[in-house]
Amino acid sequence: PDKALIWDGLLLDITERRLAEETARRNEIRFRKLFENAAFGIVICELIRDESGRVVDVLHLQANRAIEIHAGLLPSQIEGKTASQIGSAEEIARPLAIYGSVVERGQPERYEQYFPVYDRTLEVTAFQLEGDQLALCFIDLTERETARQERETLVAMHDSSPDFVGFADFDTQTIQYINPAGRQMVGVDRDEQVNRYRVRDFHPSSARRLLTEQAVPAAVANGQWKGEMLFLHKDGTEIPTSMVLMCHYAVDGTPRGLSTVSRDIRHDKHMAAQLAQADRLSNMGMLAAGVAHEINNPLSFVLYNLESLAEDIGRLPNQPEQVSLSDIQIRFQEALAGTRRIRDIARDLGTFSRVERDEPVCVQLKDVIEAALNMCFNEIKYRARVVKSYDEIAAVLASTGRLSQVF
């Protein structure tokens, strides 16, 4: 034909290439967004090797903004610098060995290390990008590590405490922890599981009511309760303790647990009883002079009356007219009154010195006050005048000895 179009060329289908380029572009955008907006620190780096191929350093190429949060350094303080420019040879020795292993094996690795240059404990995940390039992901573990160390310190303190230290669930009252001293106090073996016990198992019935009706409600309301509480050993021995009971709360404010630090006060109570007894004996010593004086007065006229009676009675068979029977009777009555006075003083002294084992009995307060006044009369008669005025009151159930010591 006159008008013919002749075309000579090669047609290539580049659809797949365009798709691959588009995919790569999208991946680059996704990676960039991930890199820039990640909550953890990311550093892109490249290994530096010596002539023998050994990894001797690492060059930091890029760092995201989150690196400041986790490592405490700005991206500008990291980018373009080698690890040896930031940290010491001792600090980077382990990371370099790990990075070399990641590239050699093609497998990511994770490690934790304290970095003095950052003054932080970091968790680092290293994975290979391509060739000698790596991506390092940093997470600051300082708070977690600090909390772990504090927890370990607290556990060590609990374990070494000589007092009973225990934790229990609030709802179930199941025991979760008892320290070694506490186990020994209640007779639980060192390796025995304590979660098979409940709080009530370590208290006698007399103490459970105090625990449930007073101690726990007060701890819930105020955060803690302090007071004396009886514990129960497996063999049935009751152990008096000075207890601090604490309540622990969930985030929403509801009680979630109870803990206690309780000190065995058996020795303290024994010492207090001994001191109280010693104090009573000391008081008796101070009153001894007064008691001796009080006894000496009636004893003097008892002896005088008895001596004169013995003399008069001896004359009675031979000289009856010189002896008055009424006078003899009066002197006998005076001698009897004196001996009764001595008996009363001895009785009051015994009441005062009686130990705490005496049982409560019905006591007239007037009699107890009179006995106490008789005991100390010689001490106060030169210093004061005692005026007595008693109302009629019913007898009380009490210890005569203890009341007399009070008055």
CSV table of C-alpha atoms in Angstrom, one decimal:
chain,number,residue,atom,x,y,z
A,1,PRO,CA,0.0,0.0,0.0
A,2,ASP,CA,1.0,3.6,-0.5
A,3,LYS,CA,0.7,4.5,3.2
A,4,ALA,CA,2.3,1.7,5.2
A,5,LEU,CA,3.6,2.1,8.8
A,6,ILE,CA,6.6,0.1,9.5
A,7,TRP,CA,7.5,-0.3,13.4
A,8,ASP,CA,10.5,-2.1,14.6
A,9,GLY,CA,11.2,-2.5,18.3
A,10,LEU,CA,11.0,-4.6,21.5
A,11,LEU,CA,8.1,-4.7,24.0
A,12,LEU,CA,8.9,-5.6,27.6
A,13,ASP,CA,6.3,-6.2,30.3
A,14,ILE,CA,7.4,-4.2,33.3
A,15,THR,CA,4.3,-4.8,35.4
A,16,GLU,CA,6.0,-6.9,37.9
A,17,ARG,CA,8.9,-4.5,38.3
A,18,ARG,CA,6.5,-1.6,38.8
A,19,LEU,CA,4.6,-3.7,41.4
A,20,ALA,CA,7.9,-4.6,43.2
A,21,GLU,CA,9.0,-0.9,43.2
A,22,GLU,CA,5.6,0.1,44.6
A,23,THR,CA,5.8,-2.6,47.2
A,24,ALA,CA,9.3,-1.5,48.2
A,25,ARG,CA,8.2,2.1,48.4
A,26,ARG,CA,5.3,1.1,50.6
A,27,ASN,CA,7.5,-1.0,52.8
A,28,GLU,CA,9.9,1.8,53.1
A,29,ILE,CA,7.1,4.1,54.2
A,30,ARG,CA,5.9,1.5,56.7
A,31,PHE,CA,9.4,1.0,58.1
A,32,ARG,CA,10.0,4.7,58.4
A,33,LYS,CA,6.7,5.2,60.3
A,34,LEU,CA,7.5,2.2,62.5
A,35,PHE,CA,11.1,3.6,63.0
A,36,GLU,CA,9.9,7.1,63.9
A,37,ASN,CA,6.9,6.2,66.0
A,38,ALA,CA,8.0,3.1,67.8
A,39,ALA,CA,7.6,3.3,71.6
A,40,PHE,CA,11.0,1.6,72.1
A,41,GLY,CA,14.3,2.9,71.0
A,42,ILE,CA,15.7,1.7,67.6
A,43,VAL,CA,19.2,2.2,66.3
A,44,ILE,CA,20.4,1.2,62.8
A,45,CYS,CA,24.0,0.3,62.9
A,46,GLU,CA,26.8,-1.4,60.9
A,47,LEU,CA,29.6,-3.6,62.1
A,48,ILE,CA,33.2,-2.5,61.8
A,49,ARG,CA,35.7,-5.3,61.2
A,50,ASP,CA,39.5,-5.4,61.2
A,51,GLU,CA,41.6,-6.9,58.4
A,52,SER,CA,41.0,-10.4,59.7
A,53,GLY,CA,37.2,-10.0,59.7
A,54,ARG,CA,36.8,-9.8,63.4
A,55,VAL,CA,34.2,-7.4,64.7
A,56,VAL,CA,36.0,-4.6,66.6
A,57,ASP,CA,33.3,-1.9,66.7
A,58,VAL,CA,29.9,-0.8,65.5
A,59,LEU,CA,28.9,2.4,63.8
A,60,HIS,CA,25.5,3.9,64.7
A,61,LEU,CA,23.8,5.1,61.5
A,62,GLN,CA,20.3,6.2,62.6
A,63,ALA,CA,18.4,6.4,65.8
A,64,ASN,CA,14.7,7.2,66.4
A,65,ARG,CA,13.3,9.7,68.9
A,66,ALA,CA,12.3,7.0,71.5
A,67,ILE,CA,16.0,6.3,72.1
A,68,GLU,CA,16.1,9.4,74.3
A,69,ILE,CA,13.4,7.9,76.5
A,70,HIS,CA,15.0,4.5,76.9
A,71,ALA,CA,18.8,5.3,76.7
A,72,GLY,CA,18.7,8.9,77.9
A,73,LEU,CA,20.6,10.2,74.8
A,74,LEU,CA,19.4,12.3,71.9
A,75,PRO,CA,19.6,10.8,68.4
A,76,SER,CA,22.2,13.4,67.5
A,77,GLN,CA,24.4,12.1,70.3
A,78,ILE,CA,24.4,8.6,68.8
A,79,GLU,CA,24.2,9.0,65.0
A,80,GLY,CA,27.5,8.9,63.3
A,81,LYS,CA,29.4,7.7,66.4
A,82,THR,CA,30.9,4.3,67.1
A,83,ALA,CA,30.2,2.3,70.3
A,84,SER,CA,33.7,2.8,71.5
A,85,GLN,CA,33.2,6.6,71.3
A,86,ILE,CA,30.2,6.3,73.6
A,87,GLY,CA,31.1,3.5,76.0
A,88,SER,CA,34.3,1.9,77.4
A,89,ALA,CA,35.9,-1.2,76.0
A,90,GLU,CA,34.6,-3.3,78.9
A,91,GLU,CA,31.0,-2.1,78.3
A,92,ILE,CA,30.9,-2.9,74.6
A,93,ALA,CA,32.8,-6.2,74.6
A,94,ARG,CA,29.7,-8.3,75.2
A,95,PRO,CA,27.4,-6.5,72.8
A,96,LEU,CA,30.0,-6.7,70.0
A,97,ALA,CA,30.3,-10.5,70.5
A,98,ILE,CA,26.5,-10.8,70.3
A,99,TYR,CA,26.2,-8.6,67.2
A,100,GLY,CA,28.8,-10.7,65.4
A,101,SER,CA,26.9,-13.8,66.3
A,102,VAL,CA,23.6,-12.4,65.0
A,103,VAL,CA,25.2,-11.6,61.6
A,104,GLU,CA,27.0,-14.9,61.4
A,105,ARG,CA,24.0,-17.1,62.3
A,106,GLY,CA,21.2,-14.9,60.9
A,107,GLN,CA,19.2,-15.3,64.1
A,108,PRO,CA,18.1,-12.4,66.4
A,109,GLU,CA,19.3,-12.3,70.0
A,110,ARG,CA,18.1,-10.6,73.1
A,111,TYR,CA,20.2,-9.7,76.1
A,112,GLU,CA,20.0,-7.5,79.2
A,113,GLN,CA,22.9,-5.3,80.4
A,114,TYR,CA,23.6,-2.4,82.7
A,115,PHE,CA,25.2,0.4,80.8
A,116,PRO,CA,27.1,2.9,83.0
A,117,VAL,CA,27.2,5.5,80.3
A,118,TYR,CA,23.4,5.5,80.3
A,119,ASP,CA,23.1,4.7,84.0
A,120,ARG,CA,20.4,2.3,83.0
A,121,THR,CA,19.6,-1.4,82.6
A,122,LEU,CA,18.5,-2.0,79.0
A,123,GLU,CA,17.0,-4.9,77.2
A,124,VAL,CA,18.5,-5.1,73.7
A,125,THR,CA,17.1,-7.1,70.8
A,126,ALA,CA,19.5,-7.3,67.8
A,127,PHE,CA,18.5,-8.6,64.4
A,128,GLN,CA,20.2,-8.5,61.0
A,129,LEU,CA,18.9,-6.3,58.2
A,130,GLU,CA,21.3,-7.1,55.5
A,131,GLY,CA,25.0,-7.8,55.4
A,132,ASP,CA,26.7,-6.3,58.4
A,133,GLN,CA,23.8,-3.9,59.1
A,134,LEU,CA,21.8,-4.5,62.3
A,135,ALA,CA,18.7,-3.1,63.9
A,136,LEU,CA,19.0,-2.7,67.7
A,137,CYS,CA,15.8,-2.3,69.8
A,138,PHE,CA,16.2,-0.8,73.3
A,139,ILE,CA,13.8,-1.1,76.2
A,140,ASP,CA,14.6,0.6,79.5
A,141,LEU,CA,14.4,-2.0,82.3
A,142,THR,CA,15.7,0.3,85.1
A,143,GLU,CA,12.4,0.6,86.9
A,144,ARG,CA,11.7,-3.1,86.6
A,145,GLU,CA,15.2,-4.0,87.8
A,146,THR,CA,15.0,-1.5,90.6
A,147,ALA,CA,11.7,-3.0,91.7
A,148,ARG,CA,13.1,-6.5,91.5
A,149,GLN,CA,16.1,-5.5,93.6
A,150,GLU,CA,13.8,-3.8,96.1
A,151,ARG,CA,11.6,-6.9,96.2
A,152,GLU,CA,14.6,-9.2,96.7
A,153,THR,CA,15.8,-6.9,99.5
A,154,LEU,CA,12.4,-6.9,101.1
A,155,VAL,CA,12.2,-10.7,101.0
A,156,ALA,CA,15.7,-11.0,102.5
A,157,MET,CA,14.7,-8.7,105.3
A,158,HIS,CA,11.5,-10.7,105.9
A,159,ASP,CA,13.5,-14.0,105.9
A,160,SER,CA,16.1,-12.7,108.3
A,161,SER,CA,13.5,-11.0,110.7
A,162,PRO,CA,13.2,-12.6,114.1
A,163,ASP,CA,9.5,-11.7,114.2
A,164,PHE,CA,6.6,-13.5,112.6
A,165,VAL,CA,6.1,-12.1,109.1
A,166,GLY,CA,3.2,-13.4,107.0
A,167,PHE,CA,0.9,-12.6,104.0
A,168,ALA,CA,-2.6,-13.8,103.3
A,169,ASP,CA,-5.3,-13.3,100.7
A,170,PHE,CA,-8.0,-11.1,102.0
A,171,ASP,CA,-11.0,-12.9,100.5
A,172,THR,CA,-10.0,-16.5,101.2
A,173,GLN,CA,-7.7,-15.8,104.2
A,174,THR,CA,-5.3,-18.3,102.6
A,175,ILE,CA,-1.7,-18.0,103.8
A,176,GLN,CA,0.7,-17.0,101.0
A,177,TYR,CA,3.9,-16.5,102.9
A,178,ILE,CA,5.5,-17.1,106.3
A,179,ASN,CA,9.1,-16.3,107.0
A,180,PRO,CA,11.4,-18.8,108.7
A,181,ALA,CA,11.0,-17.3,112.2
A,182,GLY,CA,7.2,-17.3,111.8
A,183,ARG,CA,7.3,-21.0,110.7
A,184,GLN,CA,9.2,-21.9,113.8
A,185,MET,CA,6.8,-19.9,116.0
A,186,VAL,CA,3.7,-21.8,114.8
A,187,GLY,CA,5.5,-25.2,114.1
A,188,VAL,CA,5.4,-25.2,110.3
A,189,ASP,CA,8.3,-27.0,108.7
A,190,ARG,CA,10.7,-24.9,106.6
A,191,ASP,CA,9.9,-26.7,103.3
A,192,GLU,CA,6.1,-27.1,104.0
A,193,GLN,CA,3.7,-25.4,101.7
A,194,VAL,CA,1.8,-22.7,103.6
A,195,ASN,CA,-1.1,-22.2,101.1
A,196,ARG,CA,-2.8,-25.2,102.7
A,197,TYR,CA,-3.4,-23.1,105.8
A,198,ARG,CA,-5.8,-20.3,106.6
A,199,VAL,CA,-5.3,-17.4,109.0
A,200,ARG,CA,-7.7,-19.0,111.6
A,201,ASP,CA,-5.4,-22.1,111.8
A,202,PHE,CA,-2.7,-20.1,113.6
A,203,HIS,CA,-5.0,-18.5,116.3
A,204,PRO,CA,-6.8,-20.1,119.2
A,205,SER,CA,-10.6,-19.7,119.4
A,206,SER,CA,-10.2,-17.0,122.0
A,207,ALA,CA,-8.2,-14.8,119.6
A,208,ARG,CA,-10.3,-15.4,116.4
A,209,ARG,CA,-13.1,-13.2,117.6
A,210,LEU,CA,-10.7,-10.3,118.3
A,211,LEU,CA,-9.1,-10.8,114.9
A,212,THR,CA,-12.4,-10.9,112.9
A,213,GLU,CA,-14.4,-8.3,114.8
A,214,GLN,CA,-11.7,-5.8,115.7
A,215,ALA,CA,-8.3,-6.2,114.1
A,216,VAL,CA,-9.3,-6.9,110.5
A,217,PRO,CA,-12.1,-4.2,110.3
A,218,ALA,CA,-9.7,-1.6,111.8
A,219,ALA,CA,-6.9,-2.6,109.4
A,220,VAL,CA,-9.3,-2.2,106.4
A,221,ALA,CA,-10.6,1.2,107.7
A,222,ASN,CA,-7.2,2.7,108.8
A,223,GLY,CA,-4.6,0.7,106.9
A,224,GLN,CA,-3.3,-1.0,110.0
A,225,TRP,CA,-4.2,-2.3,113.5
A,226,LYS,CA,-1.8,-2.7,116.5
A,227,GLY,CA,-2.4,-4.7,119.6
A,228,GLU,CA,-1.8,-8.0,121.4
A,229,MET,CA,-2.8,-11.2,119.7
A,230,LEU,CA,-2.5,-14.9,120.6
A,231,PHE,CA,-0.9,-17.2,118.1
A,232,LEU,CA,-1.3,-21.0,118.2
A,233,HIS,CA,1.5,-23.5,117.8
A,234,LYS,CA,0.7,-26.9,116.2
A,235,ASP,CA,1.2,-28.5,119.6
A,236,GLY,CA,-1.5,-26.3,121.1
A,237,THR,CA,0.8,-23.8,122.8
A,238,GLU,CA,-0.7,-20.3,122.9
A,239,ILE,CA,1.9,-17.6,122.1
A,240,PRO,CA,1.2,-14.0,123.1
A,241,THR,CA,2.5,-11.5,120.5
A,242,SER,CA,2.5,-7.8,119.8
A,243,MET,CA,0.9,-7.6,116.4
A,244,VAL,CA,0.9,-5.0,113.6
A,245,LEU,CA,-1.8,-6.1,111.0
A,246,MET,CA,-1.8,-4.2,107.7
A,247,CYS,CA,-4.3,-4.2,104.8
A,248,HIS,CA,-3.2,-3.9,101.2
A,249,TYR,CA,-5.6,-2.6,98.5
A,250,ALA,CA,-6.1,-3.2,94.8
A,251,VAL,CA,-6.1,-0.3,92.3
A,252,ASP,CA,-9.8,0.2,92.7
A,253,GLY,CA,-9.4,0.5,96.5
A,254,THR,CA,-10.8,-2.9,97.5
A,255,PRO,CA,-8.9,-4.9,100.0
A,256,ARG,CA,-6.8,-7.6,98.4
A,257,GLY,CA,-4.4,-8.9,101.1
A,258,LEU,CA,-3.4,-8.8,104.7
A,259,SER,CA,0.1,-8.9,106.2
A,260,THR,CA,1.4,-8.9,109.7
A,261,VAL,CA,4.6,-8.4,111.7
A,262,SER,CA,4.1,-10.1,115.1
A,263,ARG,CA,6.6,-10.3,117.9
A,264,ASP,CA,6.7,-13.1,120.4
A,265,ILE,CA,6.3,-11.3,123.8
A,266,ARG,CA,6.4,-14.4,126.1
A,267,HIS,CA,9.8,-13.4,127.4
A,268,ASP,CA,8.7,-9.8,127.8
A,269,LYS,CA,5.7,-10.8,129.8
A,270,HIS,CA,7.8,-13.1,132.0
A,271,MET,CA,10.2,-10.3,132.7
A,272,ALA,CA,7.4,-7.9,133.4
A,273,ALA,CA,5.9,-10.3,135.9
A,274,GLN,CA,9.3,-10.7,137.6
A,275,LEU,CA,9.8,-6.9,137.6
A,276,ALA,CA,6.3,-6.4,139.1
A,277,GLN,CA,7.0,-8.9,141.8
A,278,ALA,CA,10.4,-7.3,142.5
A,279,ASP,CA,8.6,-3.9,142.7
A,280,ARG,CA,6.2,-5.3,145.2
A,281,LEU,CA,9.0,-6.7,147.3
A,282,SER,CA,10.8,-3.4,147.1
A,283,ASN,CA,7.7,-1.6,148.3
A,284,MET,CA,7.4,-4.1,151.1
A,285,GLY,CA,11.0,-3.3,152.1
A,286,MET,CA,10.1,0.4,152.2
A,287,LEU,CA,7.1,-0.4,154.4
A,288,ALA,CA,9.0,-2.8,156.6
A,289,ALA,CA,10.1,-0.1,159.0
A,290,GLY,CA,6.6,1.2,159.3
A,291,VAL,CA,5.1,-2.3,159.7
A,292,ALA,CA,7.7,-3.1,162.4
A,293,HIS,CA,6.7,0.1,164.2
A,294,GLU,CA,3.0,-0.7,163.9
A,295,ILE,CA,3.6,-4.2,165.3
A,296,ASN,CA,5.9,-2.9,168.1
A,297,ASN,CA,3.2,-0.6,169.6
A,298,PRO,CA,0.5,-3.3,170.2
A,299,LEU,CA,3.2,-5.8,171.1
A,300,SER,CA,4.5,-3.5,173.8
A,301,PHE,CA,1.3,-3.2,175.7
A,302,VAL,CA,0.5,-6.9,175.0
A,303,LEU,CA,3.7,-7.8,176.7
A,304,TYR,CA,3.2,-5.3,179.5
A,305,ASN,CA,-0.4,-6.6,180.2
A,306,LEU,CA,0.7,-10.3,180.1
A,307,GLU,CA,3.7,-9.7,182.4
A,308,SER,CA,1.6,-7.8,184.9
A,309,LEU,CA,-1.1,-10.4,184.7
A,310,ALA,CA,1.4,-13.2,185.3
A,311,GLU,CA,2.6,-11.3,188.4
A,312,ASP,CA,-0.9,-10.7,189.7
A,313,ILE,CA,-2.1,-14.2,189.1
A,314,GLY,CA,0.9,-15.5,190.9
A,315,ARG,CA,-0.2,-13.5,194.0
A,316,LEU,CA,-3.8,-14.6,193.7
A,317,PRO,CA,-3.6,-17.8,195.9
A,318,ASN,CA,-1.9,-16.0,198.8
A,319,GLN,CA,-3.1,-12.4,198.5
A,320,PRO,CA,-6.5,-12.5,196.7
A,321,GLU,CA,-7.6,-9.2,198.3
A,322,GLN,CA,-4.8,-7.4,196.5
A,323,VAL,CA,-5.9,-8.6,193.1
A,324,SER,CA,-8.9,-7.1,191.2
A,325,LEU,CA,-10.7,-9.5,188.9
A,326,SER,CA,-12.1,-6.7,186.9
A,327,ASP,CA,-8.7,-5.2,186.4
A,328,ILE,CA,-7.5,-8.6,185.3
A,329,GLN,CA,-10.3,-8.8,182.8
A,330,ILE,CA,-9.5,-5.4,181.4
A,331,ARG,CA,-5.8,-6.2,180.9
A,332,PHE,CA,-6.8,-9.5,179.2
A,333,GLN,CA,-9.0,-7.6,176.8
A,334,GLU,CA,-6.3,-5.1,176.1
A,335,ALA,CA,-3.8,-7.9,175.4
A,336,LEU,CA,-6.4,-9.6,173.2
A,337,ALA,CA,-7.0,-6.3,171.3
A,338,GLY,CA,-3.2,-5.9,170.8
A,339,THR,CA,-2.8,-9.4,169.4
A,340,ARG,CA,-5.7,-8.8,167.1
A,341,ARG,CA,-4.0,-5.7,165.9
A,342,ILE,CA,-0.8,-7.7,165.2
A,343,ARG,CA,-2.9,-10.3,163.4
A,344,ASP,CA,-4.5,-7.6,161.2
A,345,ILE,CA,-1.2,-6.1,160.3
A,346,ALA,CA,0.2,-9.6,159.4
A,347,ARG,CA,-2.9,-10.3,157.3
A,348,ASP,CA,-2.6,-7.0,155.5
A,349,LEU,CA,1.0,-7.6,154.8
A,350,GLY,CA,0.3,-11.0,153.4
A,351,THR,CA,-2.4,-9.6,151.1
A,352,PHE,CA,-0.1,-7.0,149.8
A,353,SER,CA,2.7,-9.4,149.0
A,354,ARG,CA,0.5,-12.0,147.4
A,355,VAL,CA,1.6,-12.9,143.8
A,356,GLU,CA,-0.6,-12.5,140.7
A,357,ARG,CA,-1.8,-16.1,140.8
A,358,ASP,CA,-4.5,-15.3,143.4
A,359,GLU,CA,-8.0,-15.9,142.1
A,360,PRO,CA,-10.7,-13.1,141.9
A,361,VAL,CA,-13.1,-13.1,144.9
A,362,CYS,CA,-15.9,-10.9,146.2
A,363,VAL,CA,-14.2,-8.0,147.8
A,364,GLN,CA,-15.5,-5.1,149.8
A,365,LEU,CA,-13.6,-2.0,148.7
A,366,LYS,CA,-13.8,-0.5,152.2
A,367,ASP,CA,-11.9,-3.4,153.7
A,368,VAL,CA,-9.2,-3.2,151.0
A,369,ILE,CA,-8.8,0.6,151.5
A,370,GLU,CA,-8.5,0.1,155.2
A,371,ALA,CA,-5.9,-2.6,154.8
A,372,ALA,CA,-3.9,-0.3,152.5
A,373,LEU,CA,-4.1,2.6,154.9
A,374,ASN,CA,-3.0,0.4,157.8
A,375,MET,CA,0.0,-0.7,155.8
A,376,CYS,CA,1.2,2.8,155.1
A,377,PHE,CA,-0.1,4.6,158.1
A,378,ASN,CA,3.3,5.0,159.7
A,379,GLU,CA,4.5,6.7,156.4
A,380,ILE,CA,1.7,9.2,156.2
A,381,LYS,CA,0.8,10.0,159.8
A,382,TYR,CA,3.5,12.6,160.1
A,383,ARG,CA,2.7,14.2,156.7
A,384,ALA,CA,-1.0,14.2,156.3
A,385,ARG,CA,-4.4,13.7,158.0
A,386,VAL,CA,-6.5,11.0,156.4
A,387,VAL,CA,-10.3,11.6,156.3
A,388,LYS,CA,-12.4,8.6,155.6
A,389,SER,CA,-15.9,8.8,154.1
A,390,TYR,CA,-17.4,5.6,152.7
A,391,ASP,CA,-20.6,5.1,150.8
A,392,GLU,CA,-22.5,1.8,150.8
A,393,ILE,CA,-21.5,0.0,147.6
A,394,ALA,CA,-21.8,-3.6,146.6
A,395,ALA,CA,-18.9,-6.0,146.7
A,396,VAL,CA,-16.8,-6.4,143.5
A,397,LEU,CA,-15.1,-9.5,141.9
A,398,ALA,CA,-11.4,-8.8,142.1
A,399,SER,CA,-8.1,-9.7,143.5
A,400,THR,CA,-7.6,-8.4,147.0
A,401,GLY,CA,-3.8,-8.3,146.7
A,402,ARG,CA,-3.9,-6.4,143.5
A,403,LEU,CA,-6.4,-3.9,144.7
A,404,SER,CA,-4.5,-3.2,147.9
A,405,GLN,CA,-1.4,-2.5,145.7
A,406,VAL,CA,-3.4,-0.1,143.6
A,407,PHE,CA,-4.6,1.9,146.7
